[in-house]
Amino acid sequence: MYNFLKNNWWKLLGVLFILYSIIAGFLIDIPEVQGNIGQSMRNLFFHVVMWFAMMVMFGTSLVRSLRYLSTFDIKQDVYAIQTVNVGLFFGVLGIITGMEWANFTWGTPWTNDPQLNGAAITILAYFAYLVLRRSIDEENKRARIAAVYNIFAFVMLIVFVGILPKLSSGSLHPGAGGSPSTVNSLDFAMRLVFYPAIAGWIIVGYWLTGIRVKMDFIRQHLDNPE
Amino acid sequence: MLLSEIKFLVLKDIKLEFKQRYAINGILLYVVSTIFVSYLSFAKIIDPATWNSLFWIIMLFAAVNAVSKSFVQESTSRQLYYYTLTSPQAIILSKMIYNFVLMGVLSLLCLLVFTALMGEFVVNYPLFISALLLGSFGFASSLTMISAIASRTNNNFALMAILSFPVVMPLLLILMKVSAAALSVGTVAGNMKFLAALFMLNAIVVAMSYILFPYLWRD
């Protein structure tokens, strides 16, 4: 029991953070906001958190790809692909929760908004990354070329998500200036739920990655046992 | 050293082009017939917003088609020969410059034919042309890099489109914004921040390709 806790305390912490954020996310009092956001602001604890977790996963994948290109250790490549898989899982959940919220607040699940388009393009690019990997058979070549695309696409998407919304005049999306409920203006009680929620999902993301990486190694071992 | 290598490689590509005459003619015909198809199907369009988006969609597809064969046109053994002769940086930079020349010619021709058939909507030509040239360079550089990636896979042409669209989307959106301004009352000075953003984007793509291409080249 002691050893189990010693090795797995962080998984337990992640699960507790998420449970706490779900329960507290529905129960705490949130400040009144102008406009039709109202109680739907609680989506902050579910939707916004997904994007944070996704970006951390894709960022980790970038680091793994960079490390692959400097060491040519195939293990780094397995980590790179599995973090992308987990990141895409969060991304799809983020799109779904966002569309649900938009349908309620804006009356339509999708609008032509820089933030929404940025999210969609990011997800498309990483699906393209998965397709690219499928189309190369040889293991080391696949790892190298996928790493190059991963780095290239990540930098272009940072440009897209980071610079483009600033150039365009006004976004409907909360957090993009001119609309209420930016992260900077969160009140203290909301922060107390928001930050643990981010930490919890990131921890669970790393846990998922770890499991998928182990599955990958086992599958490779079964395919060609030496 | 690098510069002279680049010069030779660009001249080599241009000479090859003039000998074969197939790529440039093919792509020019592709653009003209696409514009003609849209002319026939739209009959007469006529608001600047439609003109603008149609123009850039045609440019995007023409660019993907024109650049996609950068690395598959020459045989593997000849590429191996280049590998022994030059540095990978010279290869990628020379391909970018060559594709920029190709795209520059292509985009000006596209503008000419498009204006002739679909009507003249451009108000501010200096702004539009500068967007067109920066866009040509952006398309040429980012698509050259993507075509280098796609050429290493089993089905090059399908992947070219899938891989390139997310990557060129930032470029395309800024371009459409600038050219929309050039179709109404925009001025070069008023759109300086967009032109600067395009320039920055191109610089980033070139720098990244310079660093990353050597990993693709060694096989």
PDB file of C-alpha atoms in Angstrom, chain A residues 144, chain B residues 5 9 12 74-91 152 213-219:
ATOM      1  CA  ARG A 144      12.296  11.680 -38.439  1.00  0.00           C
TER       2      ARG A 144
ATOM      3  CA  GLU B   5      25.727  26.906 -54.729  1.00  0.00           C
ATOM      4  CA  LEU B   9      21.010  25.271 -58.373  1.00  0.00           C
ATOM      5  CA  LYS B  12      19.888  24.516 -63.053  1.00  0.00           C
ATOM      6  CA  GLU B  74      13.983  14.471 -60.387  1.00  0.00           C
ATOM      7  CA  SER B  75      14.902  10.847 -59.838  1.00  0.00           C
ATOM      8  CA  THR B  76      16.144   9.504 -56.517  1.00  0.00           C
ATOM      9  CA  SER B  77      19.533   8.695 -57.944  1.00  0.00           C
ATOM     10  CA  ARG B  78      19.998  12.228 -59.201  1.00  0.00           C
ATOM     11  CA  GLN B  79      19.002  13.554 -55.775  1.00  0.00           C
ATOM     12  CA  LEU B  80      21.638  11.290 -54.301  1.00  0.00           C
ATOM     13  CA  TYR B  81      24.106  12.893 -56.688  1.00  0.00           C
ATOM     14  CA  TYR B  82      23.145  16.371 -55.450  1.00  0.00           C
ATOM     15  CA  TYR B  83      23.504  15.063 -51.919  1.00  0.00           C
ATOM     16  CA  THR B  84      27.157  14.349 -52.529  1.00  0.00           C
ATOM     17  CA  LEU B  85      27.720  17.741 -54.164  1.00  0.00           C
ATOM     18  CA  THR B  86      25.920  20.413 -52.174  1.00  0.00           C
ATOM     19  CA  SER B  87      24.700  21.286 -48.720  1.00  0.00           C
ATOM     20  CA  PRO B  88      21.017  20.640 -47.925  1.00  0.00           C
ATOM     21  CA  GLN B  89      20.532  24.326 -47.067  1.00  0.00           C
ATOM     22  CA  ALA B  90      21.519  25.287 -50.599  1.00  0.00           C
ATOM     23  CA  ILE B  91      19.006  22.777 -51.987  1.00  0.00           C
ATOM     24  CA  ARG B 152       9.270  11.202 -48.573  1.00  0.00           C
ATOM     25  CA  PHE B 213      15.411  20.475 -44.052  1.00  0.00           C
ATOM     26  CA  PRO B 214      18.745  18.688 -43.419  1.00  0.00           C
ATOM     27  CA  TYR B 215      16.795  16.088 -41.390  1.00  0.00           C
ATOM     28  CA  LEU B 216      14.566  15.368 -44.378  1.00  0.00           C
ATOM     29  CA  TRP B 217      17.348  15.332 -46.903  1.00  0.00           C
ATOM     30  CA  ARG B 218      19.539  12.592 -45.440  1.00  0.00           C
ATOM     31  CA  ASP B 219      17.879   9.322 -46.270  1.00  0.00           C
TER      32      ASP B 219
END
